[in-house]
Amino acid sequence: MEDLRNRLLRLALENAVEHGGRALLDPVVRRMAAEFPELRPRLRELLPLVEEILAEVNALSPEEQRRRVGEGRRRERRERRRGLPELPNVERYERVVTRFAPNPNGPLHLGHVRAALLSHEYARLYGGKFILRFEDTNPSNARAEMYDRIREDLRWLGIGWDEEFYQSDRLELYYRVAELLLEEGKAYVCLCRAEEFRERRDRGLPCPCRELPPSQHLERWEGMKGGRYREGEAVLRIRTDLGLPNPALRDWPAFRVVEDPHPRVGRRYRVWPLYNFSVSVDDHEMGITHVIRGKEHEVNEARQRLLFQLLGWEYPTVIQYGRLTLAGTKLSKTEIVRAVERGELQGYDDVRLGTLASLRRRGFLPESIRRVILEVGLTPVDASLSWEVLEAQNRKLVDDLALRYFFIPEGVWMRIRKAPSLPAAELPLHPSHPERGRRLLPLRYEDGHLLVLIPSRDLEALKEGQVFRLKDLMNVRLLSKSPPEAEFEGLELLPDVPKIQWVSADPVRVRVLRPDGSFEEGWGEPGLKEVGEGEILQFERYGFVRVERTGREIWTVFAHR
Ligand SMILES: [Zn+2]
């Protein structure tokens, strides 16, 4: 009843706020019938309660009514947010706007996904806007193929965006802001050698360029754009305070000359903004309200705040989180790109990597990744995600999905004496879902003996004389390991005997790519000829795999046990 009362109270409060402080019976009852159809048969009975609530609401001041409506909305949002904290300062902005701003210089890995997922999630939670922005202002490291790869990764994760930008399309805008700063003496073009500048800066001293008049700097700036200076000969610096405690913040560089062609815009520009400058201009221009970022960006943020101040702009609200790494995957984006280009890795989806492409290839579901990352949420301390956590989450989801098959790594043929003559074994494709159908394992007999292939490592672990079960077929007693021979011991299920997967007639060649990059070859049951590319299967007693190639040979990639 309390729940019902709260629901009616919310409707009445919203109606009061919409109608200048006075909730009316008819519209509230209509809304109630529309929102809670299950209450329709009880409307007459509920009228006294509705009238009581209306009287209560109409006795409140309009301010109090508005406050309570806001509170109710916040409460609802809190329930949808699961573990995520409330976004601060939401009331300061008309609408929440967040962005994910990858540098297309390498593939996305789990570390990046956090910023993307959280920014997206918050924009959706608050009915805001989510922007994808490619931060490609370094022509030397942007890679043409990465734009599509990043988009593909995001779509796979279920992240859609409302707008998309390339910074390489926005150079004229950055130039305009630079020129404004130059005119006002808030930036200058420095021709000093980098070491000389740094040496003076670290002592809090200006370089000779700093005191020249704006007209001269504007002239130098034109020279930068026109090709008078080579790479490294001129930078545009933001004038800050040389007394700032952190030398990295003093007169930081905002533009430099890059002669390499850009993968998208070629040689159209030779003066390119540095990260902190283009980020600042874009965050302001795009109306970003909340920036969700790793705490390794602290110095960058301080530089950006100085620029915002110079331009008289309002800095967005920042939400910081700690660094998130996936245990055992230490390669940075640049190292991955280098290794792929040198041929040391198979590609960006090499199974040894923690890239999204690699996780996808191994059969991790996007939902597992989303759940794991949202669970880590916004913890401010650095965290290392273990493979076990990710695998456990994925196992929960794929277990219900994956059809079961037998795979025999490194098999040995075994002869079963006195086995009854059966046409085939019939097994469920999924033990908890009989409706998904059954699979047939045909049997091969020779000279009256049944022949089965079993994993040699299982044979090694057995003792002569021991009884074990050929899974879902029959019990047998091991007579000899070499040559491998056993005899029939009955069909009924026995407690506490090892169960071993097997194949008999028409086995199919199967290859499993392991997470360390090695291959395991073996044989699978004939039903594997029916599976499709991209399917996730469970090889019983072996683990989950994703099918990568079908045909005469089945190629699979190992996910986890
Ligand atoms: Zn200088």
mmCIF file with all atom_site columns, C-alpha atoms and ligand atoms in Angstrom, residues 188-192 197 207-210 220 237, ligand 1:
data_model
loop_
_atom_site.group_PDB
_atom_site.id
_atom_site.type_symbol
_atom_site.label_atom_id
_atom_site.label_alt_id
_atom_site.label_comp_id
_atom_site.label_asym_id
_atom_site.label_entity_id
_atom_site.label_seq_id
_atom_site.pdbx_PDB_ins_code
_atom_site.Cartn_x
_atom_site.Cartn_y
_atom_site.Cartn_z
_atom_site.occupancy
_atom_site.B_iso_or_equiv
_atom_site.pdbx_formal_charge
_atom_site.auth_seq_id
_atom_site.auth_comp_id
_atom_site.auth_asym_id
_atom_site.auth_atom_id
_atom_site.pdbx_PDB_model_num
ATOM   1  C  CA . TYR A 1 188 ? 53.009 33.706 -28.088 1.00 0.00 ? 188 TYR A CA 1
ATOM   2  C  CA . VAL A 1 189 ? 55.108 31.943 -30.693 1.00 0.00 ? 189 VAL A CA 1
ATOM   3  C  CA . CYS A 1 190 ? 58.361 30.703 -29.234 1.00 0.00 ? 190 CYS A CA 1
ATOM   4  C  CA . LEU A 1 191 ? 61.348 29.986 -31.433 1.00 0.00 ? 191 LEU A CA 1
ATOM   5  C  CA . CYS A 1 192 ? 63.666 28.924 -28.636 1.00 0.00 ? 192 CYS A CA 1
ATOM   6  C  CA . PHE A 1 197 ? 63.188 27.143 -23.007 1.00 0.00 ? 197 PHE A CA 1
ATOM   7  C  CA . CYS A 1 207 ? 62.280 33.298 -22.745 1.00 0.00 ? 207 CYS A CA 1
ATOM   8  C  CA . PRO A 1 208 ? 63.213 36.231 -25.054 1.00 0.00 ? 208 PRO A CA 1
ATOM   9  C  CA . CYS A 1 209 ? 60.117 35.647 -27.225 1.00 0.00 ? 209 CYS A CA 1
ATOM   10 C  CA . ARG A 1 210 ? 57.661 36.132 -24.388 1.00 0.00 ? 210 ARG A CA 1
ATOM   11 C  CA . ARG A 1 220 ? 55.476 34.419 -36.591 1.00 0.00 ? 220 ARG A CA 1
ATOM   12 C  CA . ARG A 1 237 ? 52.658 28.664 -26.144 1.00 0.00 ? 237 ARG A CA 1
HETATM 13 ZN ZN . ZN  B 2 .   ? 61.065 31.534 -26.770 1.00 0.00 ? 1   ZN  B ZN 1
#
